[in-house]
PDB file of C-alpha atoms and ligand atoms in Angstrom:
ATOM      1  CA  UNK A   1     -76.333  -9.924   3.772  1.00 48.00           C
ATOM      2  CA  UNK A   2     -78.267 -11.827   1.162  1.00 51.00           C
ATOM      3  CA  UNK A   3     -77.649 -15.544   0.691  1.00 58.00           C
ATOM      4  CA  UNK A   4     -75.891 -15.381  -2.775  1.00 63.00           C
ATOM      5  CA  UNK A   5     -73.033 -13.132  -1.556  1.00 65.00           C
ATOM      6  CA  UNK A   6     -69.987 -15.122  -1.407  1.00 64.00           C
ATOM      7  CA  UNK A   7     -68.108 -15.171   1.849  1.00 72.00           C
ATOM      8  CA  UNK A   8     -65.156 -13.011   1.908  1.00 68.00           C
ATOM      9  CA  UNK A   9     -62.737 -15.564   1.464  1.00 70.00           C
ATOM     10  CA  UNK A  10     -64.012 -17.104  -1.295  1.00 80.00           C
ATOM     11  CA  UNK A  11     -63.821 -14.020  -3.454  1.00 88.00           C
ATOM     12  CA  UNK A  12     -61.840 -14.438  -6.607  1.00 88.00           C
ATOM     13  CA  UNK A  13     -59.466 -11.816  -5.055  1.00 89.00           C
ATOM     14  CA  UNK A  14     -59.077 -13.859  -1.759  1.00 89.00           C
ATOM     15  CA  UNK A  15     -58.295 -16.840  -3.825  1.00 91.00           C
ATOM     16  CA  UNK A  16     -55.622 -15.037  -5.879  1.00 92.00           C
ATOM     17  CA  UNK A  17     -54.167 -13.628  -2.771  1.00 92.00           C
ATOM     18  CA  UNK A  18     -54.191 -17.088  -1.246  1.00 91.00           C
ATOM     19  CA  UNK A  19     -52.279 -18.634  -4.136  1.00 93.00           C
ATOM     20  CA  UNK A  20     -49.614 -15.878  -4.211  1.00 95.00           C
ATOM     21  CA  UNK A  21     -49.019 -16.253  -0.273  1.00 95.00           C
ATOM     22  CA  UNK A  22     -48.643 -19.859  -0.862  1.00 95.00           C
ATOM     23  CA  UNK A  23     -46.242 -19.486  -3.825  1.00 96.00           C
ATOM     24  CA  UNK A  24     -44.184 -16.876  -1.691  1.00 96.00           C
ATOM     25  CA  UNK A  25     -44.262 -19.458   1.390  1.00 96.00           C
ATOM     26  CA  UNK A  26     -42.478 -21.693  -0.961  1.00 96.00           C
ATOM     27  CA  UNK A  27     -40.197 -19.521  -2.145  1.00 97.00           C
ATOM     28  CA  UNK A  28     -38.829 -18.459   1.356  1.00 97.00           C
ATOM     29  CA  UNK A  29     -38.713 -22.247   2.540  1.00 97.00           C
ATOM     30  CA  UNK A  30     -36.586 -22.974  -0.681  1.00 97.00           C
ATOM     31  CA  UNK A  31     -34.240 -20.001   0.099  1.00 97.00           C
ATOM     32  CA  UNK A  32     -33.772 -21.200   3.690  1.00 97.00           C
ATOM     33  CA  UNK A  33     -33.206 -24.796   2.408  1.00 97.00           C
ATOM     34  CA  UNK A  34     -30.498 -23.147   0.047  1.00 97.00           C
ATOM     35  CA  UNK A  35     -28.740 -21.248   2.964  1.00 94.00           C
ATOM     36  CA  UNK A  36     -28.770 -24.024   5.259  1.00 94.00           C
ATOM     37  CA  UNK A  37     -27.167 -26.165   2.594  1.00 93.00           C
ATOM     38  CA  UNK A  38     -24.433 -23.810   1.837  1.00 90.00           C
ATOM     39  CA  UNK A  39     -23.632 -23.279   5.451  1.00 87.00           C
ATOM     40  CA  UNK A  40     -23.781 -27.214   5.977  1.00 87.00           C
ATOM     41  CA  UNK A  41     -21.417 -27.659   2.892  1.00 85.00           C
ATOM     42  CA  UNK A  42     -18.965 -24.969   4.145  1.00 78.00           C
ATOM     43  CA  UNK A  43     -18.789 -26.477   7.734  1.00 78.00           C
ATOM     44  CA  UNK A  44     -18.304 -29.960   6.424  1.00 80.00           C
ATOM     45  CA  UNK A  45     -16.445 -29.249   3.271  1.00 73.00           C
ATOM     46  CA  UNK A  46     -13.858 -27.073   4.868  1.00 66.00           C
ATOM     47  CA  UNK A  47     -14.082 -28.548   8.250  1.00 66.00           C
ATOM     48  CA  UNK A  48     -14.486 -25.174   9.981  1.00 62.00           C
ATOM     49  CA  UNK A  49     -16.142 -25.580  13.216  1.00 59.00           C
ATOM     50  CA  UNK A  50     -16.413 -23.924  16.661  1.00 60.00           C
ATOM     51  CA  UNK A  51     -13.604 -24.184  19.115  1.00 56.00           C
ATOM     52  CA  UNK A  52     -13.963 -27.408  21.151  1.00 60.00           C
ATOM     53  CA  UNK A  53     -12.907 -25.916  24.399  1.00 69.00           C
ATOM     54  CA  UNK A  54     -12.365 -22.398  25.958  1.00 81.00           C
ATOM     55  CA  UNK A  55      -9.158 -21.716  27.574  1.00 87.00           C
ATOM     56  CA  UNK A  56      -8.708 -18.588  29.634  1.00 90.00           C
ATOM     57  CA  UNK A  57      -5.555 -16.602  30.385  1.00 91.00           C
ATOM     58  CA  UNK A  58      -4.827 -13.397  32.206  1.00 91.00           C
ATOM     59  CA  UNK A  59      -4.224 -10.782  29.404  1.00 91.00           C
ATOM     60  CA  UNK A  60      -2.368  -8.546  31.788  1.00 90.00           C
ATOM     61  CA  UNK A  61       0.393 -11.009  32.931  1.00 90.00           C
ATOM     62  CA  UNK A  62       1.338 -12.831  29.558  1.00 88.00           C
ATOM     63  CA  UNK A  63       4.781 -11.050  29.573  1.00 85.00           C
ATOM     64  CA  UNK A  64       5.476 -12.270  33.144  1.00 88.00           C
ATOM     65  CA  UNK A  65       5.568 -15.760  32.657  1.00 85.00           C
ATOM     66  CA  UNK A  66       3.992 -19.090  31.360  1.00 90.00           C
ATOM     67  CA  UNK A  67       3.080 -20.080  27.985  1.00 93.00           C
ATOM     68  CA  UNK A  68       3.045 -16.825  26.142  1.00 94.00           C
ATOM     69  CA  UNK A  69       6.196 -15.175  27.731  1.00 94.00           C
ATOM     70  CA  UNK A  70       8.336 -14.012  24.732  1.00 92.00           C
ATOM     71  CA  UNK A  71      11.167 -16.595  24.955  1.00 92.00           C
ATOM     72  CA  UNK A  72       8.451 -19.109  24.459  1.00 94.00           C
ATOM     73  CA  UNK A  73       6.931 -17.963  21.597  1.00 95.00           C
ATOM     74  CA  UNK A  74       7.523 -19.314  17.887  1.00 95.00           C
ATOM     75  CA  UNK A  75       7.585 -22.906  16.690  1.00 96.00           C
ATOM     76  CA  UNK A  76       8.117 -25.611  18.820  1.00 95.00           C
ATOM     77  CA  UNK A  77       8.571 -29.533  17.754  1.00 95.00           C
ATOM     78  CA  UNK A  78       6.674 -31.916  19.816  1.00 94.00           C
ATOM     79  CA  UNK A  79       7.400 -35.398  20.896  1.00 93.00           C
ATOM     80  CA  UNK A  80       4.853 -36.729  18.553  1.00 94.00           C
ATOM     81  CA  UNK A  81       6.530 -34.960  15.564  1.00 92.00           C
ATOM     82  CA  UNK A  82       3.991 -32.276  15.243  1.00 95.00           C
ATOM     83  CA  UNK A  83       4.762 -28.618  15.702  1.00 96.00           C
ATOM     84  CA  UNK A  84       3.311 -25.901  18.064  1.00 96.00           C
ATOM     85  CA  UNK A  85       3.335 -22.198  16.955  1.00 97.00           C
ATOM     86  CA  UNK A  86       2.687 -19.853  19.957  1.00 97.00           C
ATOM     87  CA  UNK A  87       2.243 -16.095  19.087  1.00 96.00           C
ATOM     88  CA  UNK A  88       0.869 -12.883  20.678  1.00 97.00           C
ATOM     89  CA  UNK A  89      -0.797 -10.261  18.739  1.00 96.00           C
ATOM     90  CA  UNK A  90      -0.868  -6.734  20.373  1.00 96.00           C
ATOM     91  CA  UNK A  91      -1.403  -3.339  18.932  1.00 94.00           C
ATOM     92  CA  UNK A  92      -0.030  -3.137  16.394  1.00 94.00           C
ATOM     93  CA  UNK A  93       2.051  -6.209  15.565  1.00 96.00           C
ATOM     94  CA  UNK A  94       2.405  -9.859  15.906  1.00 96.00           C
ATOM     95  CA  UNK A  95       5.152 -11.550  18.168  1.00 94.00           C
ATOM     96  CA  UNK A  96       6.831 -13.559  16.066  1.00 95.00           C
ATOM     97  CA  UNK A  97       6.476 -11.375  13.256  1.00 96.00           C
ATOM     98  CA  UNK A  98       7.569 -14.065  11.076  1.00 96.00           C
ATOM     99  CA  UNK A  99       6.437 -17.776  11.939  1.00 97.00           C
ATOM    100  CA  UNK A 100       8.185 -20.751  10.403  1.00 96.00           C
ATOM    101  CA  UNK A 101       6.387 -24.090   9.953  1.00 97.00           C
ATOM    102  CA  UNK A 102       7.202 -27.279   8.129  1.00 97.00           C
ATOM    103  CA  UNK A 103       5.614 -28.772   5.226  1.00 96.00           C
ATOM    104  CA  UNK A 104       3.375 -32.174   5.697  1.00 95.00           C
ATOM    105  CA  UNK A 105       3.067 -31.747   9.577  1.00 95.00           C
ATOM    106  CA  UNK A 106       0.252 -31.249  11.941  1.00 96.00           C
ATOM    107  CA  UNK A 107       0.702 -27.573  13.196  1.00 96.00           C
ATOM    108  CA  UNK A 108      -1.370 -26.195  15.838  1.00 96.00           C
ATOM    109  CA  UNK A 109      -1.347 -22.331  16.476  1.00 96.00           C
ATOM    110  CA  UNK A 110      -1.822 -21.191  19.925  1.00 96.00           C
ATOM    111  CA  UNK A 111      -2.089 -17.384  20.215  1.00 96.00           C
ATOM    112  CA  UNK A 112      -3.669 -14.750  22.250  1.00 96.00           C
ATOM    113  CA  UNK A 113      -3.755 -10.963  22.748  1.00 95.00           C
ATOM    114  CA  UNK A 114      -3.006  -8.854  25.795  1.00 95.00           C
ATOM    115  CA  UNK A 115      -4.806  -5.479  24.934  1.00 94.00           C
ATOM    116  CA  UNK A 116      -7.851  -5.706  22.332  1.00 95.00           C
ATOM    117  CA  UNK A 117      -9.269  -8.034  19.713  1.00 96.00           C
ATOM    118  CA  UNK A 118      -7.178  -9.046  16.824  1.00 97.00           C
ATOM    119  CA  UNK A 119      -7.775 -11.304  13.757  1.00 96.00           C
ATOM    120  CA  UNK A 120      -5.481 -14.188  13.052  1.00 96.00           C
ATOM    121  CA  UNK A 121      -5.647 -15.157   9.456  1.00 96.00           C
ATOM    122  CA  UNK A 122      -3.336 -16.935   7.104  1.00 96.00           C
ATOM    123  CA  UNK A 123      -4.220 -16.275   3.404  1.00 95.00           C
ATOM    124  CA  UNK A 124      -4.490 -18.997   1.513  1.00 93.00           C
ATOM    125  CA  UNK A 125      -5.537 -21.378   4.123  1.00 93.00           C
ATOM    126  CA  UNK A 126      -8.788 -22.017   6.253  1.00 90.00           C
ATOM    127  CA  UNK A 127      -6.918 -20.430   9.419  1.00 94.00           C
ATOM    128  CA  UNK A 128      -9.083 -17.708  10.406  1.00 94.00           C
ATOM    129  CA  UNK A 129      -9.652 -17.009  14.219  1.00 94.00           C
ATOM    130  CA  UNK A 130     -10.038 -13.988  16.597  1.00 94.00           C
ATOM    131  CA  UNK A 131      -7.375 -13.373  19.480  1.00 95.00           C
ATOM    132  CA  UNK A 132      -9.309 -12.033  22.390  1.00 94.00           C
ATOM    133  CA  UNK A 133      -7.830 -10.811  25.353  1.00 94.00           C
ATOM    134  CA  UNK A 134      -7.961 -13.128  28.391  1.00 93.00           C
ATOM    135  CA  UNK A 135      -8.694 -16.159  25.969  1.00 93.00           C
ATOM    136  CA  UNK A 136      -6.338 -18.720  24.173  1.00 94.00           C
ATOM    137  CA  UNK A 137      -7.209 -19.466  20.437  1.00 93.00           C
ATOM    138  CA  UNK A 138      -6.204 -22.852  19.193  1.00 93.00           C
ATOM    139  CA  UNK A 139      -6.280 -23.636  15.642  1.00 93.00           C
ATOM    140  CA  UNK A 140      -4.932 -26.601  13.641  1.00 93.00           C
ATOM    141  CA  UNK A 141      -3.204 -26.475  10.141  1.00 94.00           C
ATOM    142  CA  UNK A 142      -1.367 -28.305   7.765  1.00 95.00           C
ATOM    143  CA  UNK A 143       0.831 -27.182   4.646  1.00 96.00           C
ATOM    144  CA  UNK A 144       1.368 -29.234   1.922  1.00 95.00           C
ATOM    145  CA  UNK A 145       3.766 -26.670  -0.076  1.00 95.00           C
ATOM    146  CA  UNK A 146       6.514 -24.500   0.563  1.00 96.00           C
ATOM    147  CA  UNK A 147       6.164 -20.861   0.217  1.00 96.00           C
ATOM    148  CA  UNK A 148       4.905 -17.688   2.220  1.00 96.00           C
ATOM    149  CA  UNK A 149       1.499 -16.870   3.578  1.00 97.00           C
ATOM    150  CA  UNK A 150       0.609 -13.021   4.439  1.00 97.00           C
ATOM    151  CA  UNK A 151      -0.968 -12.722   7.575  1.00 96.00           C
ATOM    152  CA  UNK A 152      -3.061  -9.261   8.207  1.00 97.00           C
ATOM    153  CA  UNK A 153      -4.934  -8.731  11.268  1.00 97.00           C
ATOM    154  CA  UNK A 154      -8.617  -9.026  10.059  1.00 94.00           C
ATOM    155  CA  UNK A 155     -10.198  -7.382  13.160  1.00 95.00           C
ATOM    156  CA  UNK A 156     -10.114  -3.496  13.534  1.00 95.00           C
ATOM    157  CA  UNK A 157      -7.988  -2.768  16.521  1.00 96.00           C
ATOM    158  CA  UNK A 158      -7.313   0.843  16.298  1.00 95.00           C
ATOM    159  CA  UNK A 159      -5.367   3.746  14.375  1.00 95.00           C
ATOM    160  CA  UNK A 160      -2.583   1.269  13.503  1.00 95.00           C
ATOM    161  CA  UNK A 161      -4.870  -1.746  12.334  1.00 96.00           C
ATOM    162  CA  UNK A 162      -3.932  -1.706   8.593  1.00 95.00           C
ATOM    163  CA  UNK A 163      -0.239  -1.845   9.632  1.00 95.00           C
ATOM    164  CA  UNK A 164      -0.535  -4.910  11.905  1.00 97.00           C
ATOM    165  CA  UNK A 165       0.636  -8.299   9.991  1.00 96.00           C
ATOM    166  CA  UNK A 166       2.884 -11.126  10.250  1.00 96.00           C
ATOM    167  CA  UNK A 167       3.903 -13.764   7.759  1.00 96.00           C
ATOM    168  CA  UNK A 168       4.130 -17.560   7.892  1.00 97.00           C
ATOM    169  CA  UNK A 169       6.913 -19.179   5.989  1.00 97.00           C
ATOM    170  CA  UNK A 170       6.312 -22.861   5.032  1.00 97.00           C
ATOM    171  CA  UNK A 171       9.761 -24.758   4.557  1.00 96.00           C
ATOM    172  CA  UNK A 172      10.643 -28.204   3.911  1.00 96.00           C
ATOM    173  CA  UNK A 173      10.258 -30.508   6.783  1.00 95.00           C
ATOM    174  CA  UNK A 174      13.740 -32.054   6.693  1.00 95.00           C
ATOM    175  CA  UNK A 175      15.149 -28.477   6.537  1.00 95.00           C
ATOM    176  CA  UNK A 176      12.644 -27.326   9.233  1.00 95.00           C
ATOM    177  CA  UNK A 177      13.848 -30.237  11.366  1.00 94.00           C
ATOM    178  CA  UNK A 178      17.561 -29.460  10.874  1.00 93.00           C
ATOM    179  CA  UNK A 179      16.863 -25.992  11.760  1.00 91.00           C
ATOM    180  CA  UNK A 180      15.045 -26.638  14.979  1.00 89.00           C
ATOM    181  CA  UNK A 181      17.644 -29.174  15.984  1.00 88.00           C
ATOM    182  CA  UNK A 182      18.761 -27.828  19.597  1.00 84.00           C
ATOM    183  CA  UNK A 183      16.863 -24.990  19.534  1.00 87.00           C
ATOM    184  CA  UNK A 184      13.847 -24.837  21.785  1.00 88.00           C
ATOM    185  CA  UNK A 185      11.688 -21.930  19.713  1.00 93.00           C
ATOM    186  CA  UNK A 186      11.965 -21.319  16.014  1.00 92.00           C
ATOM    187  CA  UNK A 187      11.058 -18.154  14.036  1.00 93.00           C
ATOM    188  CA  UNK A 188      12.275 -16.277  10.875  1.00 91.00           C
ATOM    189  CA  UNK A 189      12.326 -13.240  12.293  1.00 82.00           C
ATOM    190  CA  UNK A 190      15.632 -11.509  11.111  1.00 68.00           C
TER     191      UNK A 190
HETATM  192 CU1  CUA B 201      -5.000  -5.993  15.115  1.00 61.61          CU
HETATM  193 CU2  CUA B 201      -6.343  -5.285  13.725  1.00 61.61          CU
END
């Protein structure tokens, strides 16, 4: 090799490759920064967060007693004025099929599944979670306006998946409290 031969990393081709590589590295870092910003914005702005605790329950004994026995499902007014809605999703329906909640009230949904994974999604709200056999899913919500929300199962759970849905009916708080008077559990199933 003679002395006037440039080292390999100093050839014009190597310098060009170097520049292009550096440019792409910058682009990749910018793309990652955008993704992180979007995830952070969605998480903070929509208050989306993982469940704070894990509650387990025997999926084969739900109907025998305890919190998710059929007579305990539906909406219950708590001593602090909030409302807890308990539900079960199974192949291929939700119980209760129509859940009723008041406006302007902290609502806690508690639900589980006795068979396979189902989806618990209330359209038009940020409520979107999975019902996993063996676990209790808890999710909070608040409804400002009266109306009805469709609740399709959004996890493929078998041949009847597409026909698995429920609805949430939001009614005026005063009307709800009148309905709830003297009733331990409330639903809008006719
Ligand atoms: Cu239940 Cu899909």
